[in-house]
Short mmCIF file of C-alpha atoms and ligand atoms in Angstrom, two decimals:
data_model
loop_
_atom_site.label_atom_id
_atom_site.label_comp_id
_atom_site.label_asym_id
_atom_site.label_seq_id
_atom_site.Cartn_x
_atom_site.Cartn_y
_atom_site.Cartn_z
CA MET A 1 -115.46 130.95 -52.80
CA ALA A 2 -112.08 131.47 -54.36
CA PHE A 3 -111.59 134.31 -56.83
CA GLU A 4 -112.35 133.37 -60.41
CA LEU A 5 -110.70 134.40 -63.64
CA PRO A 6 -113.40 136.15 -65.67
CA LYS A 7 -113.86 134.98 -69.23
CA LEU A 8 -112.68 137.34 -71.92
CA PRO A 9 -115.88 139.17 -73.00
CA TYR A 10 -114.93 139.00 -76.73
CA ASP A 11 -112.67 136.95 -79.01
CA TYR A 12 -108.90 137.03 -78.62
CA ASN A 13 -108.60 138.74 -81.99
CA ALA A 14 -111.48 141.20 -81.41
CA LEU A 15 -109.26 144.19 -80.64
CA GLU A 16 -107.00 143.78 -83.69
CA PRO A 17 -105.10 145.60 -85.04
CA TYR A 18 -104.65 147.71 -81.89
CA MET A 19 -104.15 144.77 -79.56
CA ASP A 20 -102.92 141.63 -81.25
CA GLN A 21 -104.31 138.17 -80.70
CA LYS A 22 -101.11 136.63 -79.35
CA THR A 23 -100.74 139.34 -76.69
CA MET A 24 -104.39 138.92 -75.72
CA GLU A 25 -103.98 135.16 -75.31
CA VAL A 26 -100.88 135.42 -73.17
CA HIS A 27 -102.18 138.40 -71.22
CA HIS A 28 -105.48 136.80 -70.26
CA ASP A 29 -104.67 133.08 -70.14
CA LYS A 30 -101.23 133.35 -68.56
CA HIS A 31 -100.80 136.66 -66.75
CA HIS A 32 -104.34 137.28 -65.49
CA ALA A 33 -104.79 133.58 -64.78
CA GLY A 34 -101.49 133.62 -62.90
CA TYR A 35 -102.49 136.53 -60.67
CA THR A 36 -105.80 134.81 -59.93
CA LYS A 37 -104.14 131.53 -59.02
CA LYS A 38 -101.50 133.16 -56.84
CA LEU A 39 -104.06 135.37 -55.08
CA ASN A 40 -106.09 132.30 -54.18
CA ALA A 41 -102.97 130.46 -53.05
CA ALA A 42 -101.94 133.41 -50.85
CA LEU A 43 -105.35 133.39 -49.14
CA GLU A 44 -105.54 129.62 -48.74
CA ASN A 45 -104.91 129.65 -45.00
CA ASN A 46 -107.03 132.76 -44.43
CA PRO A 47 -110.24 131.76 -46.24
CA GLU A 48 -112.25 134.50 -44.48
CA PHE A 49 -110.85 136.83 -47.16
CA TYR A 50 -112.60 134.87 -49.91
CA LYS A 51 -115.83 136.36 -48.55
CA LYS A 52 -114.65 139.90 -49.21
CA SER A 53 -114.59 141.60 -52.58
CA ILE A 54 -111.19 142.29 -54.08
CA VAL A 55 -111.83 146.03 -53.70
CA GLU A 56 -112.56 145.59 -49.98
CA ILE A 57 -109.31 143.67 -49.56
CA LEU A 58 -107.15 146.16 -51.50
CA SER A 59 -108.77 149.13 -49.76
CA ASP A 60 -107.60 147.82 -46.39
CA LEU A 61 -104.35 145.91 -46.83
CA ASP A 62 -103.51 146.49 -43.15
CA ALA A 63 -106.26 143.99 -42.33
CA VAL A 64 -104.36 141.30 -44.28
CA PRO A 65 -101.89 139.29 -42.15
CA GLU A 66 -98.37 140.57 -42.67
CA LYS A 67 -97.08 137.18 -43.79
CA ILE A 68 -99.28 137.20 -46.90
CA ARG A 69 -99.70 140.95 -47.38
CA THR A 70 -97.15 141.40 -50.19
CA GLY A 71 -98.57 138.44 -52.10
CA VAL A 72 -102.10 139.79 -51.75
CA ARG A 73 -101.05 143.30 -52.71
CA ASN A 74 -99.27 142.11 -55.86
CA ASN A 75 -101.57 139.34 -57.00
CA GLY A 76 -104.78 140.88 -55.71
CA GLY A 77 -103.88 144.07 -57.55
CA GLY A 78 -103.06 142.09 -60.68
CA TYR A 79 -106.34 140.21 -60.42
CA TYR A 80 -108.47 143.32 -59.91
CA HIS A 81 -106.73 145.55 -62.46
CA HIS A 82 -107.06 142.99 -65.23
CA ASN A 83 -110.76 142.51 -64.44
CA LEU A 84 -111.12 146.24 -65.11
CA TRP A 85 -108.85 145.98 -68.12
CA TRP A 86 -110.89 143.52 -70.26
CA GLU A 87 -114.17 145.10 -69.27
CA GLN A 88 -113.28 148.58 -70.53
CA PHE A 89 -112.67 147.48 -74.14
CA ALA A 90 -114.92 146.38 -76.96
CA PRO A 91 -114.33 146.00 -80.69
CA GLY A 92 -115.43 148.89 -82.89
CA LYS A 93 -115.56 151.38 -80.04
CA GLY A 94 -113.31 154.35 -79.30
CA GLY A 95 -114.56 157.88 -79.82
CA LYS A 96 -115.21 160.10 -76.85
CA PRO A 97 -116.86 159.91 -73.45
CA THR A 98 -120.34 161.36 -73.01
CA GLY A 99 -122.63 162.61 -70.28
CA SER A 100 -121.40 163.52 -66.80
CA LEU A 101 -117.95 161.99 -67.43
CA VAL A 102 -117.12 164.28 -70.35
CA LYS A 103 -118.31 167.28 -68.31
CA ALA A 104 -116.05 166.28 -65.42
CA ILE A 105 -113.12 165.70 -67.81
CA ASP A 106 -113.62 169.09 -69.46
CA ALA A 107 -113.87 170.80 -66.06
CA LYS A 108 -110.71 169.15 -64.77
CA PHE A 109 -108.46 169.05 -67.85
CA GLY A 110 -109.92 171.68 -70.21
CA SER A 111 -110.89 169.27 -72.98
CA PHE A 112 -110.87 165.59 -73.89
CA GLU A 113 -107.73 166.13 -75.99
CA GLU A 114 -105.91 167.77 -73.10
CA PHE A 115 -106.97 164.93 -70.85
CA GLN A 116 -105.59 162.41 -73.38
CA ALA A 117 -102.27 164.28 -73.48
CA GLU A 118 -102.00 164.32 -69.67
CA PHE A 119 -102.98 160.65 -69.44
CA LYS A 120 -100.28 159.78 -71.98
CA LYS A 121 -97.72 161.78 -70.04
CA THR A 122 -98.65 159.89 -66.87
CA ALA A 123 -98.42 156.53 -68.66
CA LEU A 124 -95.04 157.38 -70.22
CA GLY A 125 -93.84 158.54 -66.82
CA VAL A 126 -94.36 155.16 -65.14
CA PHE A 127 -90.82 153.80 -64.81
CA GLY A 128 -90.73 150.08 -65.54
CA SER A 129 -93.89 148.09 -64.89
CA GLY A 130 -97.11 149.64 -63.66
CA TRP A 131 -100.31 151.38 -64.61
CA ALA A 132 -101.63 154.87 -65.28
CA TRP A 133 -105.14 155.65 -64.08
CA LEU A 134 -107.91 158.14 -64.32
CA VAL A 135 -109.40 157.94 -60.84
CA LYS A 136 -112.02 159.66 -58.76
CA ASP A 137 -111.83 160.42 -55.07
CA LYS A 138 -114.59 160.34 -52.45
CA ASN A 139 -115.81 163.76 -53.63
CA ASN A 140 -116.09 162.59 -57.26
CA GLU A 141 -113.04 164.71 -58.15
CA LEU A 142 -111.03 163.28 -61.06
CA SER A 143 -107.25 162.97 -61.13
CA LEU A 144 -104.46 161.03 -62.82
CA VAL A 145 -102.15 158.68 -60.96
CA GLY A 146 -99.34 156.38 -61.97
CA THR A 147 -98.86 153.26 -59.86
CA PRO A 148 -95.84 150.91 -59.83
CA ASN A 149 -96.17 147.14 -60.25
CA GLN A 150 -99.70 146.07 -59.27
CA ASP A 151 -100.15 148.62 -56.50
CA SER A 152 -103.79 149.59 -56.61
CA PRO A 153 -105.49 152.98 -56.71
CA ALA A 154 -108.01 151.27 -54.39
CA SER A 155 -105.27 151.12 -51.72
CA LEU A 156 -104.85 154.90 -52.11
CA GLY A 157 -108.55 155.57 -51.55
CA PHE A 158 -109.42 156.10 -55.20
CA ASP A 159 -111.96 154.49 -57.50
CA PRO A 160 -110.33 153.63 -60.84
CA ILE A 161 -112.30 154.90 -63.84
CA LEU A 162 -109.91 154.06 -66.69
CA GLY A 163 -106.53 152.33 -66.58
CA ILE A 164 -103.72 151.55 -68.96
CA ASP A 165 -101.47 148.60 -68.31
CA VAL A 166 -97.90 149.63 -69.11
CA TRP A 167 -96.28 146.34 -68.15
CA GLU A 168 -94.34 145.16 -71.19
CA HIS A 169 -96.44 141.97 -71.21
CA SER A 170 -99.30 144.19 -72.39
CA TYR A 171 -97.61 145.53 -75.51
CA TYR A 172 -94.12 144.16 -76.15
CA LEU A 173 -95.01 141.49 -78.73
CA LYS A 174 -96.63 144.05 -81.02
CA TYR A 175 -95.06 147.36 -80.08
CA GLN A 176 -91.67 146.34 -78.59
CA ASN A 177 -90.27 149.51 -76.97
CA ARG A 178 -92.86 151.84 -78.58
CA ARG A 179 -94.96 152.52 -75.50
CA ALA A 180 -96.15 155.88 -76.88
CA GLU A 181 -97.66 154.23 -79.98
CA TYR A 182 -99.38 151.63 -77.82
CA ILE A 183 -100.89 154.41 -75.69
CA ASP A 184 -102.12 156.26 -78.79
CA ASN A 185 -103.85 153.12 -80.10
CA PHE A 186 -105.37 152.29 -76.71
CA TRP A 187 -108.09 154.94 -77.30
CA GLN A 188 -109.38 153.07 -80.38
CA VAL A 189 -110.91 150.25 -78.36
CA ILE A 190 -112.24 152.01 -75.25
CA ASP A 191 -115.90 151.38 -74.50
CA TRP A 192 -116.83 154.76 -73.00
CA GLU A 193 -120.20 153.48 -71.90
CA VAL A 194 -118.50 151.07 -69.48
CA VAL A 195 -116.02 153.73 -68.36
CA GLY A 196 -118.85 156.26 -67.90
CA LYS A 197 -120.71 153.84 -65.64
CA ARG A 198 -117.66 153.57 -63.37
CA PHE A 199 -117.77 157.33 -62.96
FE1 FE2 B 1 -101.24 143.13 -67.58
#
């Protein structure tokens, strides 16, 4: 079975005014669809990889034939990261995490506000295109990582908990060069229940 583009779990305009409808349309229907299509095309002659999950593939890129490895790393990362991306939002959400996640955040960063400040710093520090992530390691320890392009935290041995896409395709139509403002508004649409389950 080839990898499938998941349907957007809400309307294109559901995250307005923080994420605008036009960006959502292009981001899901063009960019995410493009990664999905190119991932499947890269694996066409190695269909045994269709049986693996995308996390299994990205966690062991050495197992991917060298000829297609870069394509799988880029498009597989793009496919996986955007699956996580749509899932972590919902209209009318925001607020703060709860339960074991907020305890772990407080223990690691001091407070939710300090975590937000560090996360923002990481996201602003990604040069060019990439992502910033809150991740956990095998011992459930939280940390922040910035990754270039579509390189995946899964390839570094981490489980992504929360990610922000800082490719310009994610914010340029609405925010132009104002990445900081985009990051500040990102919190308004986070569904912490979904994020908490990942933790
Ligand atoms: Fe994106």
